[in-house]
Amino acid sequence: MPSTLQRSGRRAAVLALVAITAAASWLLAVNTAQAQPEDVALLSQDRPASASSVENPDYTPASAAFDGDPGTRWSSEFADPQWIQVDLGAVFDLKRVDLVWEGAYASSYAIQVSTDGTDWSTAYRTQSGKGGSETIALDAPGRYVRMHGLERATGYGYSLWSFDVYGCTAGDGGGSGGAAAVEVTGTQGDWRLTVDGEPFTVKGLTWGPSTAEAERWMPELKSMGVNTLRTWGTDASSLPLLDAAAAHDIKVMLGFWLLPGGGPGSGGCIDYVTDDSYKSQTLADIVGWVETYRDHPGVLMWNVGNESVLGLQNCYGEGEVDAQRHAYTSFVNDVAVAIHAVDDQHPVTSTDAWTGAWPYYKANAPDLDLLSVNAYQVVCGVEEAWNEGGYDKPYLITETGPAGEWEVPDDANGVPDEPGDIAKAEAYTQAWECITGHEGVALGATMFHFGTEGDFGGVWFNLIPGGNRRLAYYAVAEAYGGSPQANTPPVIASMDLGLDGPVTGGEEFTVRLDTVDPDGDAVEYIPMVNSAYINGSWDMLLADYTVNGDGTITVRAPEILGVWKLYVWAEDGHGNVGVESASFEVTVPDVEGRNVAAGKPTTASTFQEWGGHTPDQATDGDLATRWASEWADPQWIQVDLGERTEFHTVQLVWETSYAAAYQVQVSDDGRTWTTVHETSGGDGGADTITDGGAGRYVRVLGTERGTEWGYSLYEFGVYA
């Protein structure tokens, strides 16, 4: 999971001019539409364009249909279907499309629109295209517009001299009633946030669902007492969230993502000391979105970046990271100056993962209006850090919740010991007490996380996994003074797997639960398993289980080796759920006899030289080493037992890259082979094969891989 009040005029005029100039081409259409929201304007000229194909990239690119030059054109390859699309940069109310075809026109085509470039709706379709000039009336919102050619009228491709899109700003910037005036007011140690002059304590949650679902969830959030939502990014898809939030008197803290976030895995590394191109383009993009949404009544403030000061340690070594952190926070200040130049109604902050980032902001970002930090288990230490740092700005907690995977101790199986529902709920309660206890400095929180995923990370943090309310949901609602439904979730006070050690694949074990439903509702148990600590998957898989008459649950262990997590979901039929988890280890079944392959010469068709996964590592008796083949079928691995040997069992311990189909073969000379076992239903884990045989050489011949990778064995045992 796995992460300031007085503005300085320093460089303000210069940076504002830079930001506005860099964003000029982007802002032209936006500002024209905002100034006269009812006037239809040309939106598509010189906007980014793409196409399914181009006949000649040098002479007929997609951009030629949007360049305003009647002598240039786009043309596709000679095949059906094809498409060409334009990104307008923001969501607009689309009113008209004008197409001017070259001789290669479409007899059947559709005009489609999208707010995100992924989900498309058809606004117009014809099967009788005539070519020449065509005008299509539209009445739909969209940021992306495309012509989807379904059938060519000629033997050539599709070709457009021009593709012009007209419209006006969607909803006059979105929402109604105009922007609220949001300010940080007060003096040192006695600050407050105000909205239109009224005190406003941030009682928030981070937002997880699609913005298309925003209206569905707003009544729920309102009943919890939530008045603020936080996002990490801002784009055209933000508008439905802003509109729905404003309609329910909820504000949104709009975020702007800056690299690297929590590190390379969050989007890549950047050099803030030297990469002026990234900084200027990012600054222009941010200013553009501020211009788009600054007048929306749903906006509370702007949040520039997330956890990048900490994340830079994953990009740079000790000798470089300090300079990068200073350069990053200086850039954040440049962004704050540029935002203030175009929007004086909303504060600007920047979030990081620990208070150790604050000295960099103190040194380099005086134009921020307040500080922000994500803090989970250590949230109650933020007040002390603020006092010791001598800061002159208030702060927000932009993420908090139960102790994260990176903070808890390991359990007996060596994986992070996830808190139960009771502990998680108590963590939210305690966090809010500590935040509100720093009166006049901590201005509230957006707790983590209003998400619906029921996967590995979702169960750890989401208040509504699978759309079900859990105990932490009600704890947050109580902290925020909300009035949620009276019926509350089942509470699993304890869960015992009854295991003293590892289990073998396919072995059954009995789970005992101590569950209480406060409302006396019947509880349905749904056991799930997860392999995140084996292969990194966050997916929940339905366990192979039986609920017994005494309330215990019999679970059959999966075949794949390693440490699994068992999750028991307890649902009450009223939209509530209790979830408890525990880990268990699946290991290799014991085999009687002596492993006559141990330490014997082993060869293979191929092995991954770059990983050093040589054949002998499958017969070294060490389950931490493995053989891995190249990524192709077929492959084989064989062991020379030294002399003809009778055996009763072969045990194969597969890594994630297993064989879906394979044969076990024997030979006396290493050339002529006899098959003693064959399967086409391999599923990985440990295969204990009791089809015995005799020979000097024993071979596993993989004929079909179970994954896109090669074949990989931790152990290839032959028992006599």
Short mmCIF file of N, CA and C in Angstrom, two decimals, residues 423-500:
data_model
loop_
_atom_site.label_atom_id
_atom_site.label_comp_id
_atom_site.label_asym_id
_atom_site.label_seq_id
_atom_site.Cartn_x
_atom_site.Cartn_y
_atom_site.Cartn_z
N ALA A 423 -9.81 -2.96 16.05
CA ALA A 423 -8.63 -2.10 16.15
C ALA A 423 -8.64 -1.01 15.08
N LYS A 424 -9.11 -1.35 13.88
CA LYS A 424 -9.16 -0.34 12.82
C LYS A 424 -10.14 0.77 13.17
N ALA A 425 -11.30 0.40 13.67
CA ALA A 425 -12.29 1.42 14.05
C ALA A 425 -11.74 2.32 15.15
N GLU A 426 -11.08 1.73 16.13
CA GLU A 426 -10.50 2.52 17.22
C GLU A 426 -9.42 3.46 16.70
N ALA A 427 -8.71 3.06 15.65
CA ALA A 427 -7.65 3.91 15.10
C ALA A 427 -8.23 5.20 14.52
N TYR A 428 -9.36 5.12 13.82
CA TYR A 428 -9.99 6.33 13.29
C TYR A 428 -10.46 7.24 14.41
N THR A 429 -11.04 6.63 15.44
CA THR A 429 -11.52 7.43 16.57
C THR A 429 -10.37 8.16 17.25
N GLN A 430 -9.28 7.44 17.50
CA GLN A 430 -8.12 8.05 18.16
C GLN A 430 -7.49 9.12 17.28
N ALA A 431 -7.40 8.87 15.99
CA ALA A 431 -6.82 9.86 15.08
C ALA A 431 -7.59 11.17 15.15
N TRP A 432 -8.91 11.09 15.11
CA TRP A 432 -9.72 12.32 15.14
C TRP A 432 -9.56 13.05 16.46
N GLU A 433 -9.44 12.31 17.55
CA GLU A 433 -9.22 12.95 18.85
C GLU A 433 -7.91 13.73 18.86
N CYS A 434 -6.86 13.14 18.28
CA CYS A 434 -5.57 13.83 18.25
C CYS A 434 -5.60 15.04 17.33
N ILE A 435 -6.29 14.92 16.21
CA ILE A 435 -6.36 16.04 15.26
C ILE A 435 -7.12 17.20 15.86
N THR A 436 -8.29 16.93 16.40
CA THR A 436 -9.09 18.02 16.98
C THR A 436 -8.46 18.54 18.27
N GLY A 437 -7.59 17.72 18.87
CA GLY A 437 -6.91 18.17 20.08
C GLY A 437 -5.88 19.25 19.82
N HIS A 438 -5.40 19.35 18.58
CA HIS A 438 -4.43 20.40 18.24
C HIS A 438 -5.21 21.61 17.73
N GLU A 439 -5.97 22.18 18.60
CA GLU A 439 -6.92 23.23 18.26
C GLU A 439 -6.20 24.48 17.76
N GLY A 440 -6.74 25.07 16.72
CA GLY A 440 -6.17 26.30 16.17
C GLY A 440 -5.01 26.08 15.23
N VAL A 441 -4.58 24.82 15.05
CA VAL A 441 -3.46 24.51 14.16
C VAL A 441 -3.85 23.40 13.17
N ALA A 442 -4.35 22.29 13.69
CA ALA A 442 -4.85 21.22 12.82
C ALA A 442 -6.26 21.59 12.38
N LEU A 443 -6.44 21.77 11.09
CA LEU A 443 -7.71 22.29 10.57
C LEU A 443 -8.66 21.19 10.10
N GLY A 444 -8.32 19.93 10.37
CA GLY A 444 -9.19 18.82 10.01
C GLY A 444 -8.43 17.73 9.29
N ALA A 445 -9.18 16.84 8.65
CA ALA A 445 -8.56 15.67 8.01
C ALA A 445 -9.43 15.15 6.88
N THR A 446 -8.76 14.52 5.92
CA THR A 446 -9.44 13.67 4.94
C THR A 446 -8.92 12.26 5.18
N MET A 447 -9.70 11.48 5.92
CA MET A 447 -9.25 10.15 6.31
C MET A 447 -9.29 9.20 5.12
N PHE A 448 -8.50 8.15 5.21
CA PHE A 448 -8.35 7.16 4.15
C PHE A 448 -9.10 5.88 4.54
N HIS A 449 -10.17 5.39 3.79
CA HIS A 449 -10.39 5.71 2.41
C HIS A 449 -11.82 5.32 2.08
N PHE A 450 -12.53 6.19 1.32
CA PHE A 450 -13.87 5.86 0.86
C PHE A 450 -13.74 5.14 -0.47
N GLY A 451 -13.41 3.86 -0.37
CA GLY A 451 -13.22 3.03 -1.56
C GLY A 451 -14.09 1.80 -1.49
N THR A 452 -14.42 1.25 -2.65
CA THR A 452 -15.32 0.10 -2.71
C THR A 452 -14.62 -1.22 -3.01
N GLU A 453 -13.33 -1.18 -3.32
CA GLU A 453 -12.63 -2.42 -3.66
C GLU A 453 -12.63 -3.37 -2.45
N GLY A 454 -12.83 -4.64 -2.74
CA GLY A 454 -12.78 -5.65 -1.69
C GLY A 454 -11.55 -6.52 -1.81
N ASP A 455 -10.46 -5.96 -2.35
CA ASP A 455 -9.24 -6.73 -2.54
C ASP A 455 -8.32 -6.59 -1.33
N PHE A 456 -7.08 -7.02 -1.49
CA PHE A 456 -6.12 -7.02 -0.38
C PHE A 456 -6.00 -5.64 0.27
N GLY A 457 -5.72 -4.61 -0.54
CA GLY A 457 -5.59 -3.27 0.00
C GLY A 457 -6.92 -2.70 0.44
N GLY A 458 -7.99 -3.06 -0.26
CA GLY A 458 -9.31 -2.55 0.08
C GLY A 458 -9.78 -3.02 1.44
N VAL A 459 -9.53 -4.28 1.77
CA VAL A 459 -9.93 -4.78 3.08
C VAL A 459 -9.11 -4.12 4.18
N TRP A 460 -7.86 -3.81 3.88
CA TRP A 460 -7.04 -3.17 4.92
C TRP A 460 -7.57 -1.78 5.25
N PHE A 461 -7.97 -1.00 4.24
CA PHE A 461 -8.27 0.41 4.49
C PHE A 461 -9.68 0.89 4.13
N ASN A 462 -10.36 0.25 3.20
CA ASN A 462 -11.62 0.82 2.72
C ASN A 462 -12.73 0.75 3.76
N LEU A 463 -13.50 1.83 3.84
CA LEU A 463 -14.63 1.87 4.77
C LEU A 463 -15.82 1.09 4.23
N ILE A 464 -15.88 0.92 2.89
CA ILE A 464 -17.02 0.22 2.29
C ILE A 464 -16.53 -0.83 1.28
N PRO A 465 -15.76 -1.81 1.70
CA PRO A 465 -15.29 -2.83 0.74
C PRO A 465 -16.47 -3.60 0.16
N GLY A 466 -16.48 -3.72 -1.16
CA GLY A 466 -17.60 -4.39 -1.81
C GLY A 466 -18.90 -3.63 -1.66
N GLY A 467 -18.82 -2.35 -1.26
CA GLY A 467 -20.03 -1.56 -1.05
C GLY A 467 -20.69 -1.79 0.29
N ASN A 468 -20.05 -2.57 1.17
CA ASN A 468 -20.59 -2.88 2.50
C ASN A 468 -19.96 -1.98 3.55
N ARG A 469 -20.78 -1.50 4.48
CA ARG A 469 -20.28 -0.67 5.57
C ARG A 469 -19.65 -1.57 6.64
N ARG A 470 -18.49 -1.14 7.12
CA ARG A 470 -17.85 -1.91 8.17
C ARG A 470 -17.74 -1.07 9.44
N LEU A 471 -17.17 -1.63 10.48
CA LEU A 471 -17.13 -0.96 11.78
C LEU A 471 -16.44 0.40 11.69
N ALA A 472 -15.37 0.50 10.90
CA ALA A 472 -14.64 1.76 10.76
C ALA A 472 -15.51 2.84 10.13
N TYR A 473 -16.40 2.47 9.24
CA TYR A 473 -17.35 3.42 8.63
C TYR A 473 -18.13 4.13 9.73
N TYR A 474 -18.64 3.35 10.67
CA TYR A 474 -19.45 3.93 11.74
C TYR A 474 -18.60 4.73 12.72
N ALA A 475 -17.35 4.33 12.90
CA ALA A 475 -16.45 5.10 13.77
C ALA A 475 -16.19 6.48 13.20
N VAL A 476 -15.97 6.56 11.88
CA VAL A 476 -15.76 7.86 11.24
C VAL A 476 -17.02 8.69 11.32
N ALA A 477 -18.17 8.06 11.06
CA ALA A 477 -19.44 8.79 11.13
C ALA A 477 -19.67 9.37 12.53
N GLU A 478 -19.34 8.60 13.55
CA GLU A 478 -19.49 9.11 14.92
C GLU A 478 -18.53 10.26 15.18
N ALA A 479 -17.29 10.14 14.71
CA ALA A 479 -16.32 11.21 14.91
C ALA A 479 -16.78 12.50 14.24
N TYR A 480 -17.38 12.38 13.06
CA TYR A 480 -17.79 13.55 12.29
C TYR A 480 -19.19 14.05 12.65
N GLY A 481 -19.83 13.41 13.63
CA GLY A 481 -21.15 13.86 14.04
C GLY A 481 -22.24 13.51 13.06
N GLY A 482 -22.06 12.43 12.30
CA GLY A 482 -23.04 12.04 11.30
C GLY A 482 -24.20 11.26 11.89
N SER A 483 -25.13 10.90 11.02
CA SER A 483 -26.31 10.14 11.41
C SER A 483 -26.53 8.99 10.43
N PRO A 484 -25.66 7.99 10.44
CA PRO A 484 -25.82 6.87 9.52
C PRO A 484 -26.96 5.97 9.97
N GLN A 485 -27.24 4.92 9.20
CA GLN A 485 -28.29 3.99 9.59
C GLN A 485 -27.98 3.37 10.94
N ALA A 486 -29.04 2.98 11.66
CA ALA A 486 -28.86 2.48 13.02
C ALA A 486 -28.30 1.07 13.05
N ASN A 487 -28.60 0.26 12.04
CA ASN A 487 -28.13 -1.12 12.01
C ASN A 487 -26.64 -1.16 11.73
N THR A 488 -25.89 -1.86 12.58
CA THR A 488 -24.43 -1.85 12.48
C THR A 488 -23.88 -3.24 12.18
N PRO A 489 -22.59 -3.35 11.84
CA PRO A 489 -22.05 -4.61 11.32
C PRO A 489 -21.86 -5.69 12.38
N PRO A 490 -21.78 -6.94 11.93
CA PRO A 490 -21.31 -8.00 12.81
C PRO A 490 -19.87 -7.71 13.24
N VAL A 491 -19.54 -8.11 14.45
CA VAL A 491 -18.20 -7.88 14.97
C VAL A 491 -17.55 -9.24 15.24
N ILE A 492 -16.45 -9.49 14.55
CA ILE A 492 -15.68 -10.72 14.79
C ILE A 492 -14.63 -10.39 15.84
N ALA A 493 -14.89 -10.82 17.06
CA ALA A 493 -13.98 -10.49 18.16
C ALA A 493 -12.70 -11.30 18.08
N SER A 494 -12.77 -12.51 17.56
CA SER A 494 -11.57 -13.33 17.43
C SER A 494 -11.78 -14.37 16.34
N MET A 495 -10.66 -14.83 15.79
CA MET A 495 -10.69 -15.88 14.76
C MET A 495 -9.48 -16.78 14.97
N ASP A 496 -9.72 -18.08 15.09
CA ASP A 496 -8.66 -19.06 15.34
C ASP A 496 -8.66 -20.09 14.23
N LEU A 497 -7.51 -20.22 13.55
CA LEU A 497 -7.40 -21.19 12.46
C LEU A 497 -7.06 -22.59 12.96
N GLY A 498 -6.74 -22.70 14.24
CA GLY A 498 -6.46 -24.02 14.81
C GLY A 498 -5.20 -24.66 14.27
N LEU A 499 -4.23 -23.88 13.85
CA LEU A 499 -3.01 -24.41 13.26
C LEU A 499 -1.82 -24.14 14.17
N ASP A 500 -0.97 -25.16 14.33
CA ASP A 500 0.27 -25.00 15.09
C ASP A 500 1.46 -24.78 14.17
#
